[in-house]
Amino acid sequence: MKQHDPRRSMRTTTMPLHARGLPAVVPLALSLGCAAEAPEPTFWQDVAPITAAKCTACHQEGGLAPFRLDDYTSAKERAGAIDDAVQGGHMPPFLVAHDGSCGDFEDESTLTAAELDIIHRWATGARAEGERAGAPPAPPVPTLEGGVDFTTPPMTPVVDPANPLAAHDEWRCFQVDPGIEADRFITGYQVTPGVRSIVHHVTLYRVTPSEPSLVEGKTNQDLMTELDDASPDRPGWECFGGPADGLPFQPVFGWAPGQDVVEFPSGTGAPVTSKDHFVVQVHYNLHDHAGARAEDSTRVRLRYEDTVERRAVFLGDDGFLTSLFEPEGPDTLPPGQQDAAYTWSRTRAELALDPALPPIEVLGVMPHMHERGRTFDLRVASGAQESCIARVDDWDVHWQSVYWYRTPPLLDPGSSVEVTCTFDTRDAEAPVLPGWGTQNEMCNMNILVALPMTP
Ligand code: HEC
C-alpha cells in the first residue's frame, strides 16, 4: 500500500471560490469548516485546470498513461481511483521523497493542498461536468524539441536458460553510428521503447571506434566487429553491466520505465566527439512474457548543443552487484524477509572522481532496483556530517525517472556516499543473488554530477 501522505492533513476548503469571481481572500468562518457552503466543484471549471497542468501531458490519447483525463466521461468513470491516487501521493508519479525531509528537488508536479481538496470534493461529490467552453486543453504530449533520432535494430529477444545471472532476460548491445559532425554535448534525451512491456532499461555508452581497446592489439572497432559477428543471425551481442569486456566504460545516461523527456539542467551536457559512436544496451525482460516473441525496435532521440558551461557526467555504482566479483563470492539477500536490508558505501575517490577537484555538485539522481526492491536511501557523509540526499519510501519499478535537484548536494573531496536498499524476499525460496536479471536484485545508485570543462 502507498504511504499516508502528510499533505492530506493540510487540506483546506477555500480554493475554488476565486475561480468563480469571488475574492481570493475569503472570510475566516467560511474557510474554516463551512465546506458545505462552498460551491460544488465541476469538472471543467475546477478539476480540468489542475489535470491540464499536472496530469494530461500523460493522460491523453497518445500519452504515456493508459487512459485519458482530458475527457469528462473518462475522468468521471475513474473518479474514485483518481482521488485515491492523488491523495496517496501515487499520482502524479514522483518516486523520491519530496517533502523536504531528504533532498530539495525540482518539482513542478506535486499537487497543492488546495488542489487535492478540489479533486477530493469533486470525486466524492456529484462529479458534475460544468461548462466545457473556456476550459484549458491538454498540453501537447511531451517530445524532445530539436532532437535527432536513431533506432535499435528490430530484434526478438530470447532467454538463455543456462544463464543464472539473467533468468528471464536478454541483454543486448548494438553499435550505432550517430553521425556526429563536430564535438558537441548531449543536453537531453528521450527513449521510446518499441515494446514497453519488455524493455526494462536502456543504457547509452560512448565509444570511439578508432581508439585502442583494453584488449592488446585491438581497436574498439575490432572488438565490436568480432562481438557482432559472433551471432550472425541476430543483431548486436550479449552484454551485461557494460558495453562489453574490453570496451571503455563510458555511460552517457540510463533510461528506465517512467522516464519520458529528460533534459539536463541548463548549461550542462554530456560531451561527445565527432569520432564517437554509441553502444546502446537494451535490457529485455521476458519474465511475464516468455513465449510472447515480440519484436522490439527502440527509438532514442538525442538533443545536441555546441557549448555548455559544465560537463554532466553519469556515475553509476552498486556495491551489491559488484560483490559478484569479490573473491569471497557474492553477497546475497536472505529469503523469506519483508525488509532484507543491504548497505554499501564508497568514498568520492572510489567513484573515480579526481581528488583535486573542489566540491562537486550532484545534479540529479536515479535510484534503481528490481522487482523485490522496497526502499532506497542515499546519504552523503562528510566529516562528522551526514545528510540524506535521496530516499524512496515505496519503490515502484515503473517510475524510475531522473530526479533533478533544485539545491544540488555537494560531494567534497573527503566525502563518501552510503546507500541502503531494502527488499521484500518473502517469495524467494533460496538466497537472492545480485545480478542483471529481473529476478536478481540490484541496489544501484545513479547520479549525474557537474564537472568543470577542463579537468
Ligand atoms: C508522467 C506521466 C503521468 C502523469 C503526469 C500522471 N500520470 Fe497517472 N498514470 C500514468 C501511467 C503510466 C499510469 C499507469 C501505470 C501506473 O499506474 O503506474 C497511470 C495511472 C494512473 C491511475 C490509475 C490508478 C493508479 O493509481 O495507478 C490514476 C487514477 C491516475 N494515473 C491519475 C493521475 C492523475 C489524477 C494525475 C495528475 C494529478 C496523473 N495521473 C498524472 C502516467 C502519469
Coordinates of C-alpha atoms and ligand atoms in Angstrom, one line a residue:
M1 CA 0.0 0.0 0.0
K2 CA 1.0 3.6 -0.6
Q3 CA 2.2 5.6 2.4
H4 CA -0.1 8.0 4.0
D5 CA 0.6 11.5 2.6
P6 CA 1.0 14.1 5.3
R7 CA -0.1 16.8 2.8
R8 CA -3.6 15.3 3.2
S9 CA -4.0 16.6 6.7
M10 CA -3.2 20.1 5.4
R11 CA -6.2 20.2 3.2
T12 CA -8.1 23.5 3.0
T13 CA -11.5 24.1 1.6
T14 CA -11.1 27.6 0.2
M15 CA -9.7 27.2 -3.3
P16 CA -12.3 27.1 -6.0
L17 CA -14.0 30.3 -4.8
H18 CA -11.8 32.7 -6.7
A19 CA -12.3 30.8 -9.8
R20 CA -15.9 31.9 -9.6
G21 CA -15.1 35.5 -9.3
L22 CA -15.3 35.6 -5.5
P23 CA -12.5 37.4 -3.7
A24 CA -9.4 35.2 -3.2
V25 CA -9.4 36.2 0.5
V26 CA -12.4 34.5 2.0
P27 CA -13.8 35.2 5.4
L28 CA -12.3 33.1 8.1
A29 CA -15.5 31.5 9.1
L30 CA -16.0 30.2 5.5
S31 CA -12.5 28.9 5.2
L32 CA -12.7 27.0 8.4
G33 CA -15.0 24.1 8.2
C34 CA -18.1 25.5 6.4
A35 CA -17.3 23.4 3.3
A36 CA -21.0 22.8 2.7
E37 CA -21.4 26.4 1.7
A38 CA -18.5 26.1 -0.9
P39 CA -20.0 25.7 -4.3
E40 CA -19.8 22.2 -5.6
P41 CA -16.8 21.8 -7.9
T42 CA -17.3 20.9 -11.6
F43 CA -15.0 19.0 -13.9
W44 CA -14.4 21.7 -16.5
Q45 CA -14.2 24.7 -14.2
D46 CA -12.4 23.3 -11.2
V47 CA -10.8 19.9 -12.0
A48 CA -9.6 20.4 -15.6
P49 CA -7.3 23.3 -14.8
I50 CA -5.5 21.0 -12.4
T51 CA -5.4 18.0 -14.6
A52 CA -4.3 20.1 -17.6
A53 CA -1.3 21.4 -15.6
K54 CA -0.4 18.1 -13.8
C55 CA -1.9 15.0 -15.4
T56 CA -2.9 15.2 -19.1
A57 CA 0.6 15.5 -20.6
C58 CA 0.5 11.7 -19.9
H59 CA -3.2 11.1 -19.6
Q60 CA -4.4 11.8 -23.2
E61 CA -4.7 10.0 -26.5
G62 CA -1.2 9.0 -27.4
G63 CA 0.2 9.8 -24.0
L64 CA 2.2 7.6 -21.7
A65 CA -0.7 6.7 -19.5
P66 CA -3.3 4.0 -20.2
F67 CA -6.4 6.3 -20.1
R68 CA -7.5 9.8 -20.7
L69 CA -8.2 12.5 -18.1
D70 CA -8.8 15.3 -20.7
D71 CA -12.3 13.9 -21.2
Y72 CA -15.1 14.2 -18.8
T73 CA -16.6 10.8 -19.2
S74 CA -13.3 9.0 -18.8
A75 CA -12.4 11.0 -15.8
K76 CA -15.8 10.6 -14.2
E77 CA -15.6 6.8 -14.5
R78 CA -12.3 6.8 -12.6
A79 CA -13.1 9.5 -10.1
G80 CA -12.6 7.2 -7.1
A81 CA -9.2 5.9 -8.4
I82 CA -8.1 9.5 -9.2
D83 CA -8.9 10.6 -5.7
D84 CA -7.0 7.6 -4.2
A85 CA -4.1 8.1 -6.5
V86 CA -3.6 11.8 -5.7
Q87 CA -4.4 11.7 -2.0
G88 CA -2.0 8.7 -1.6
G89 CA 0.8 10.6 -3.5
H90 CA 0.9 7.9 -6.2
M91 CA 0.0 10.3 -9.0
P92 CA 1.5 12.4 -10.5
P93 CA 4.4 10.0 -10.2
F94 CA 7.4 11.2 -8.2
L95 CA 9.3 8.3 -6.7
V96 CA 11.7 10.1 -4.3
A97 CA 10.5 11.7 -1.1
H98 CA 10.0 15.3 -1.9
D99 CA 8.5 16.7 1.3
G100 CA 11.8 18.4 2.3
S101 CA 12.9 15.6 4.6
C102 CA 15.6 14.4 2.2
G103 CA 17.0 16.4 -0.7
D104 CA 15.5 19.5 -2.4
F105 CA 14.2 18.5 -5.8
E106 CA 12.8 20.4 -8.8
D107 CA 9.2 19.6 -8.6
E108 CA 6.5 21.2 -10.7
S109 CA 4.1 18.3 -10.5
T110 CA 3.1 17.9 -6.8
L111 CA -0.4 19.0 -6.1
T112 CA -1.1 21.7 -3.6
A113 CA -3.3 21.1 -0.6
A114 CA -6.0 23.2 -2.3
E115 CA -5.8 21.2 -5.5
L116 CA -6.1 17.9 -3.5
D117 CA -9.2 19.3 -1.8
I118 CA -10.9 20.2 -5.1
I119 CA -10.3 16.8 -6.6
H120 CA -11.5 15.1 -3.4
R121 CA -14.7 17.1 -3.2
W122 CA -15.4 16.6 -6.9
A123 CA -14.6 12.8 -6.8
T124 CA -16.7 12.2 -3.7
G125 CA -19.5 14.6 -4.6
A126 CA -21.8 15.0 -7.5
R127 CA -19.0 14.7 -10.1
A128 CA -20.7 17.5 -12.1
E129 CA -19.5 18.3 -15.6
G130 CA -19.8 22.1 -15.8
E131 CA -19.2 24.1 -19.0
R132 CA -16.5 22.9 -21.3
A133 CA -16.1 26.3 -23.0
G134 CA -13.0 28.1 -21.8
A135 CA -11.5 25.0 -20.0
P136 CA -7.8 24.6 -20.7
P137 CA -6.9 21.9 -23.3
A138 CA -4.4 19.2 -22.5
P139 CA -0.8 20.2 -23.2
P140 CA 1.0 18.6 -26.1
V141 CA 2.4 15.1 -25.5
P142 CA 6.0 15.7 -24.4
T143 CA 8.6 15.5 -27.1
L144 CA 12.3 16.5 -27.0
E145 CA 12.4 19.6 -29.2
G146 CA 15.3 19.7 -31.6
G147 CA 16.2 16.1 -31.1
V148 CA 17.6 13.7 -33.7
D149 CA 16.6 10.0 -33.8
F150 CA 18.1 6.6 -34.3
T151 CA 16.5 3.2 -33.6
T152 CA 18.0 -0.1 -32.4
P153 CA 17.8 -2.9 -35.0
P154 CA 14.5 -4.8 -34.9
M155 CA 15.1 -7.8 -32.6
T156 CA 13.0 -10.5 -30.9
P157 CA 14.7 -11.2 -27.6
V158 CA 15.1 -14.7 -26.3
V159 CA 16.1 -16.2 -22.9
D160 CA 19.2 -18.3 -22.3
P161 CA 18.0 -20.7 -19.7
A162 CA 21.6 -21.6 -18.9
N163 CA 22.5 -18.1 -17.6
P164 CA 21.9 -17.9 -13.9
L165 CA 22.6 -14.1 -13.8
A166 CA 19.6 -13.3 -16.0
A167 CA 17.0 -15.9 -15.6
H168 CA 14.3 -14.3 -17.7
D169 CA 16.2 -11.7 -19.5
E170 CA 18.3 -10.9 -22.5
W171 CA 20.8 -8.1 -22.5
R172 CA 21.8 -7.0 -26.0
C173 CA 24.3 -4.3 -27.1
F174 CA 24.1 -2.6 -30.5
Q175 CA 26.7 -0.4 -32.2
V176 CA 25.2 2.8 -33.5
D177 CA 27.0 5.5 -35.6
P178 CA 25.1 8.7 -34.8
G179 CA 26.9 10.7 -37.4
I180 CA 28.1 13.4 -35.1
E181 CA 29.7 16.1 -37.3
A182 CA 31.6 18.1 -34.6
D183 CA 32.5 17.8 -30.9
R184 CA 29.3 18.6 -29.1
F185 CA 27.2 18.0 -26.0
I186 CA 24.1 15.9 -25.4
T187 CA 21.8 18.1 -23.4
G188 CA 18.6 16.0 -23.5
Y189 CA 17.2 12.6 -24.4
Q190 CA 14.0 10.7 -24.9
V191 CA 13.9 6.9 -25.2
T192 CA 10.7 5.3 -26.7
P193 CA 10.7 1.6 -26.4
G194 CA 9.1 -0.3 -29.3
V195 CA 7.5 -2.8 -26.9
R196 CA 7.2 -1.1 -23.5
S197 CA 6.3 -4.3 -21.6
I198 CA 9.7 -6.0 -22.3
V199 CA 12.2 -3.1 -22.3
H200 CA 13.4 -2.9 -18.8
H201 CA 16.2 -0.4 -19.3
V202 CA 18.4 1.2 -21.9
T203 CA 21.9 2.5 -21.4
L204 CA 23.8 4.6 -23.8
Y205 CA 27.6 4.3 -23.8
R206 CA 30.1 6.4 -25.7
V207 CA 32.8 4.5 -27.6
T208 CA 35.5 5.8 -30.0
P209 CA 35.9 3.0 -32.6
S210 CA 39.3 4.1 -33.8
E211 CA 40.9 4.1 -30.3
P212 CA 42.7 1.1 -28.8
S213 CA 40.5 -1.2 -26.8
L214 CA 41.5 -2.6 -23.4
V215 CA 42.5 -5.8 -25.3
E216 CA 46.1 -5.7 -26.5
G217 CA 46.4 -5.1 -30.3
K218 CA 42.7 -4.4 -30.9
T219 CA 40.8 -1.2 -31.5
N220 CA 37.4 -0.7 -30.1
Q221 CA 36.0 -1.3 -33.6
D222 CA 37.9 -4.6 -34.0
L223 CA 36.3 -5.7 -30.8
M224 CA 32.8 -4.6 -31.7
T225 CA 33.0 -6.3 -35.1
E226 CA 34.1 -9.5 -33.5
L227 CA 31.3 -9.4 -31.0
D228 CA 28.7 -8.6 -33.5
D229 CA 30.0 -11.3 -35.9
A230 CA 29.8 -14.0 -33.3
S231 CA 26.0 -14.2 -33.8
P232 CA 25.5 -13.6 -37.5
D233 CA 21.8 -14.4 -37.4
R234 CA 21.0 -11.8 -34.7
P235 CA 21.9 -8.1 -34.5
G236 CA 24.3 -7.0 -31.7
W237 CA 25.9 -9.0 -28.9
E238 CA 25.2 -10.2 -25.4
C239 CA 26.4 -7.7 -22.7
F240 CA 25.9 -7.3 -19.0
G241 CA 26.8 -4.4 -16.8
G242 CA 28.7 -2.5 -19.5
P243 CA 29.1 -2.4 -23.3
A244 CA 31.5 -5.4 -23.3
D245 CA 34.7 -6.6 -21.7
G246 CA 37.5 -4.7 -23.3
L247 CA 35.5 -1.7 -24.3
P248 CA 35.8 1.5 -22.2
F249 CA 33.0 2.1 -19.6
Q250 CA 31.6 5.5 -20.6
P251 CA 27.9 5.6 -19.8
V252 CA 26.1 8.8 -21.0
F253 CA 22.8 8.1 -19.5
G254 CA 20.5 5.3 -18.3
W255 CA 16.8 5.1 -19.2
A256 CA 14.2 3.0 -17.3
P257 CA 10.4 2.9 -17.4
G258 CA 8.9 6.1 -16.1
Q259 CA 11.3 8.4 -17.9
D260 CA 10.0 10.4 -20.8
V261 CA 11.7 13.5 -22.0
V262 CA 14.9 14.1 -19.9
E263 CA 16.6 17.5 -20.2
F264 CA 19.9 18.1 -18.4
P265 CA 20.0 21.2 -16.2
S266 CA 20.7 24.3 -18.3
G267 CA 24.4 24.9 -19.0
T268 CA 25.3 21.2 -18.6
G269 CA 25.7 18.4 -21.1
A270 CA 27.5 15.1 -21.8
P271 CA 30.4 15.6 -24.2
V272 CA 30.7 13.5 -27.4
T273 CA 33.2 13.9 -30.2
S274 CA 32.9 13.6 -33.9
K275 CA 34.8 10.3 -33.7
D276 CA 32.4 8.7 -31.3
H277 CA 29.8 6.0 -31.9
F278 CA 27.4 4.7 -29.3
V279 CA 26.8 1.3 -27.9
V280 CA 23.2 1.1 -27.0
Q281 CA 22.4 -1.6 -24.4
V282 CA 18.9 -2.8 -24.2
H283 CA 17.8 -5.0 -21.3
Y284 CA 14.8 -7.1 -22.4
N285 CA 12.8 -8.6 -19.6
L286 CA 10.7 -11.6 -20.6
H287 CA 9.6 -12.7 -17.1
D288 CA 5.9 -12.3 -17.8
H289 CA 6.2 -12.6 -21.5
A290 CA 8.1 -15.8 -22.1
G291 CA 7.0 -17.1 -25.4
A292 CA 5.4 -13.8 -26.4
R293 CA 8.1 -13.4 -29.0
A294 CA 7.6 -9.7 -29.5
E295 CA 9.9 -7.8 -31.9
D296 CA 11.3 -4.6 -30.4
S297 CA 13.0 -1.6 -32.0
T298 CA 13.6 1.2 -29.6
R299 CA 13.9 4.8 -30.6
V300 CA 16.5 7.0 -29.0
R301 CA 16.2 10.8 -29.5
L302 CA 19.1 13.0 -28.6
R303 CA 19.5 16.7 -28.5
Y304 CA 22.9 18.2 -29.0
E305 CA 24.3 21.6 -28.2
D306 CA 27.6 23.2 -29.3
T307 CA 28.6 24.6 -26.0
V308 CA 27.8 24.1 -22.3
E309 CA 29.4 25.5 -19.2
R310 CA 29.9 22.2 -17.3
R311 CA 30.1 18.6 -18.2
A312 CA 27.2 16.4 -16.9
V313 CA 28.7 13.0 -16.0
F314 CA 26.7 9.9 -15.2
L315 CA 28.1 7.9 -12.3
G316 CA 26.6 4.5 -11.5
D317 CA 27.7 2.1 -8.8
D318 CA 26.2 -0.8 -6.9
G319 CA 28.1 -2.4 -4.0
F320 CA 25.7 -5.3 -4.0
L321 CA 26.2 -6.1 -7.7
T322 CA 30.0 -5.7 -7.5
S323 CA 30.1 -8.2 -4.7
L324 CA 29.7 -10.7 -7.5
F325 CA 33.3 -10.1 -8.4
E326 CA 34.8 -10.2 -4.9
P327 CA 37.0 -13.2 -4.0
E328 CA 34.8 -14.3 -1.1
G329 CA 31.9 -14.6 -3.5
P330 CA 28.7 -12.6 -3.9
D331 CA 26.6 -11.2 -1.0
T332 CA 23.1 -12.5 -1.0
L333 CA 19.7 -11.4 0.5
P334 CA 18.1 -13.9 2.9
P335 CA 14.9 -15.3 1.6
G336 CA 11.5 -15.0 3.4
Q337 CA 12.0 -11.5 4.7
Q338 CA 9.9 -8.5 4.4
D339 CA 12.7 -6.0 4.8
A340 CA 16.0 -7.6 3.9
A341 CA 18.5 -4.6 4.0
Y342 CA 21.7 -4.2 2.2
T343 CA 24.1 -1.3 2.7
W344 CA 27.2 -0.3 0.8
S345 CA 29.4 2.8 0.6
R346 CA 32.1 4.4 -1.5
T347 CA 34.4 7.3 -0.9
R348 CA 34.3 10.1 -3.5
A349 CA 37.7 8.9 -4.8
E350 CA 36.3 5.4 -5.2
L351 CA 33.7 6.8 -7.5
A352 CA 36.6 7.7 -9.8
L353 CA 36.3 11.5 -9.1
D354 CA 39.6 13.3 -9.2
P355 CA 40.6 14.2 -5.6
A356 CA 42.0 17.5 -6.8
L357 CA 38.5 18.7 -7.8
P358 CA 36.7 21.1 -5.4
P359 CA 33.3 20.1 -4.1
I360 CA 31.2 18.6 -6.9
E361 CA 27.5 19.3 -7.4
V362 CA 25.2 16.4 -7.7
L363 CA 22.7 17.5 -10.4
G364 CA 20.3 14.6 -10.3
V365 CA 19.7 11.1 -9.0
M366 CA 18.1 7.9 -10.4
P367 CA 17.8 5.0 -7.9
H368 CA 17.5 1.6 -9.4
M369 CA 16.4 -1.8 -8.0
H370 CA 14.4 -4.6 -9.4
E371 CA 11.0 -6.1 -8.5
R372 CA 11.8 -7.1 -4.9
G373 CA 13.0 -3.5 -4.1
R374 CA 11.1 -1.8 -1.3
T375 CA 13.0 1.3 -0.1
F376 CA 16.2 3.1 -1.1
D377 CA 18.2 5.6 0.9
L378 CA 21.2 7.6 -0.3
R379 CA 23.3 9.6 2.1
V380 CA 26.4 11.7 1.8
A381 CA 28.8 11.7 4.7
S382 CA 31.4 14.4 5.1
G383 CA 33.4 14.6 8.3
A384 CA 31.0 14.2 11.2
Q385 CA 28.1 15.4 9.0
E386 CA 25.7 13.0 7.3
S387 CA 22.9 14.1 5.1
C388 CA 20.1 12.2 3.3
I389 CA 20.1 13.3 -0.4
A390 CA 17.5 10.8 -1.9
R391 CA 15.0 8.4 -0.4
V392 CA 12.4 6.2 -1.9
D393 CA 9.8 5.0 0.7
D394 CA 7.8 2.8 -1.7
W395 CA 9.8 1.6 -4.7
D396 CA 8.0 1.1 -8.0
V397 CA 9.9 -0.2 -11.0
H398 CA 7.6 1.7 -13.3
W399 CA 8.7 5.1 -12.2
Q400 CA 12.4 5.3 -12.5
S401 CA 12.9 8.9 -13.5
V402 CA 15.9 11.1 -13.1
Y403 CA 15.1 13.5 -10.3
W404 CA 16.8 16.8 -10.5
Y405 CA 17.9 18.8 -7.5
R406 CA 16.8 22.4 -7.0
T407 CA 19.6 22.7 -4.5
P408 CA 22.3 20.4 -5.6
P409 CA 24.0 18.4 -2.8
L410 CA 27.8 18.6 -2.7
L411 CA 30.4 15.9 -2.7
D412 CA 33.5 17.4 -1.2
P413 CA 36.9 15.6 -1.6
G414 CA 36.7 13.8 1.7
S415 CA 33.1 12.7 1.4
S416 CA 31.5 9.4 0.8
V417 CA 28.2 8.1 -0.3
E418 CA 26.2 5.4 1.6
V419 CA 23.3 3.5 0.0
T420 CA 20.8 1.3 1.8
C421 CA 18.3 -0.7 0.0
T422 CA 15.6 -2.9 1.5
F423 CA 14.0 -5.8 -0.4
D424 CA 10.9 -8.0 0.1
T425 CA 12.2 -11.5 -0.3
R426 CA 9.1 -13.3 1.0
D427 CA 8.5 -15.0 -2.3
A428 CA 12.1 -16.3 -2.6
E429 CA 12.9 -19.9 -1.6
A430 CA 16.7 -19.5 -1.9
P431 CA 19.0 -16.6 -1.1
V432 CA 18.6 -13.8 -3.7
L433 CA 21.7 -13.2 -5.7
P434 CA 22.7 -9.8 -7.1
G435 CA 22.7 -9.7 -10.9
W436 CA 21.3 -8.2 -14.0
G437 CA 18.2 -10.4 -14.4
T438 CA 15.0 -9.0 -13.2
Q439 CA 14.7 -11.9 -10.7
N440 CA 18.2 -11.0 -9.4
E441 CA 18.5 -7.8 -7.4
M442 CA 20.4 -4.5 -7.6
C443 CA 21.0 -1.7 -5.1
N444 CA 22.1 0.7 -7.7
M445 CA 22.9 4.4 -7.3
N446 CA 23.0 6.5 -10.4
I447 CA 23.9 10.2 -10.1
L448 CA 24.6 12.9 -12.6
V449 CA 27.4 15.2 -11.4
A450 CA 28.6 18.5 -12.8
L451 CA 32.3 18.6 -13.6
P452 CA 34.4 21.6 -14.9
M453 CA 35.0 21.6 -18.7
T454 CA 38.7 21.1 -18.4
P455 CA 39.7 18.6 -15.7
Ligands
HEC1 C1 4.4 11.2 -16.2 C2 3.1 10.7 -16.7 C3 1.9 10.8 -15.8 C4 1.4 11.9 -15.1 C5 2.0 13.3 -15.1 C6 0.3 11.4 -14.4 N1 0.0 10.1 -14.7 FE1 -1.4 8.9 -13.9 N2 -0.6 7.3 -14.7 C7 0.4 7.3 -15.6 C8 0.7 5.9 -16.0 C9 1.8 5.5 -17.0 C10 -0.2 5.1 -15.3 C11 -0.3 3.5 -15.4 C12 0.8 2.9 -14.6 C13 0.8 3.1 -13.1 O1 -0.3 3.1 -12.5 O2 1.8 3.4 -12.6 C14 -1.0 6.0 -14.5 C15 -2.1 5.5 -13.7 C16 -3.0 6.4 -13.1 C17 -4.2 5.9 -12.4 C18 -4.6 4.5 -12.2 C19 -4.5 4.1 -10.8 C20 -3.2 4.2 -10.2 O3 -3.1 4.8 -9.1 O4 -2.2 3.6 -10.8 C21 -4.8 7.1 -12.0 C22 -6.1 7.1 -11.2 C23 -4.0 8.2 -12.4 N3 -2.9 7.8 -13.1 C24 -4.3 9.5 -12.2 C25 -3.5 10.6 -12.4 C26 -3.8 12.0 -12.0 C27 -5.1 12.4 -11.4 C28 -2.7 12.7 -12.4 C29 -2.4 14.2 -12.2 C30 -2.7 14.7 -10.9 C31 -1.8 11.8 -13.1 N4 -2.3 10.6 -13.1 C32 -0.5 12.2 -13.6 C33 1.1 8.4 -16.0 C34 1.0 9.6 -15.5

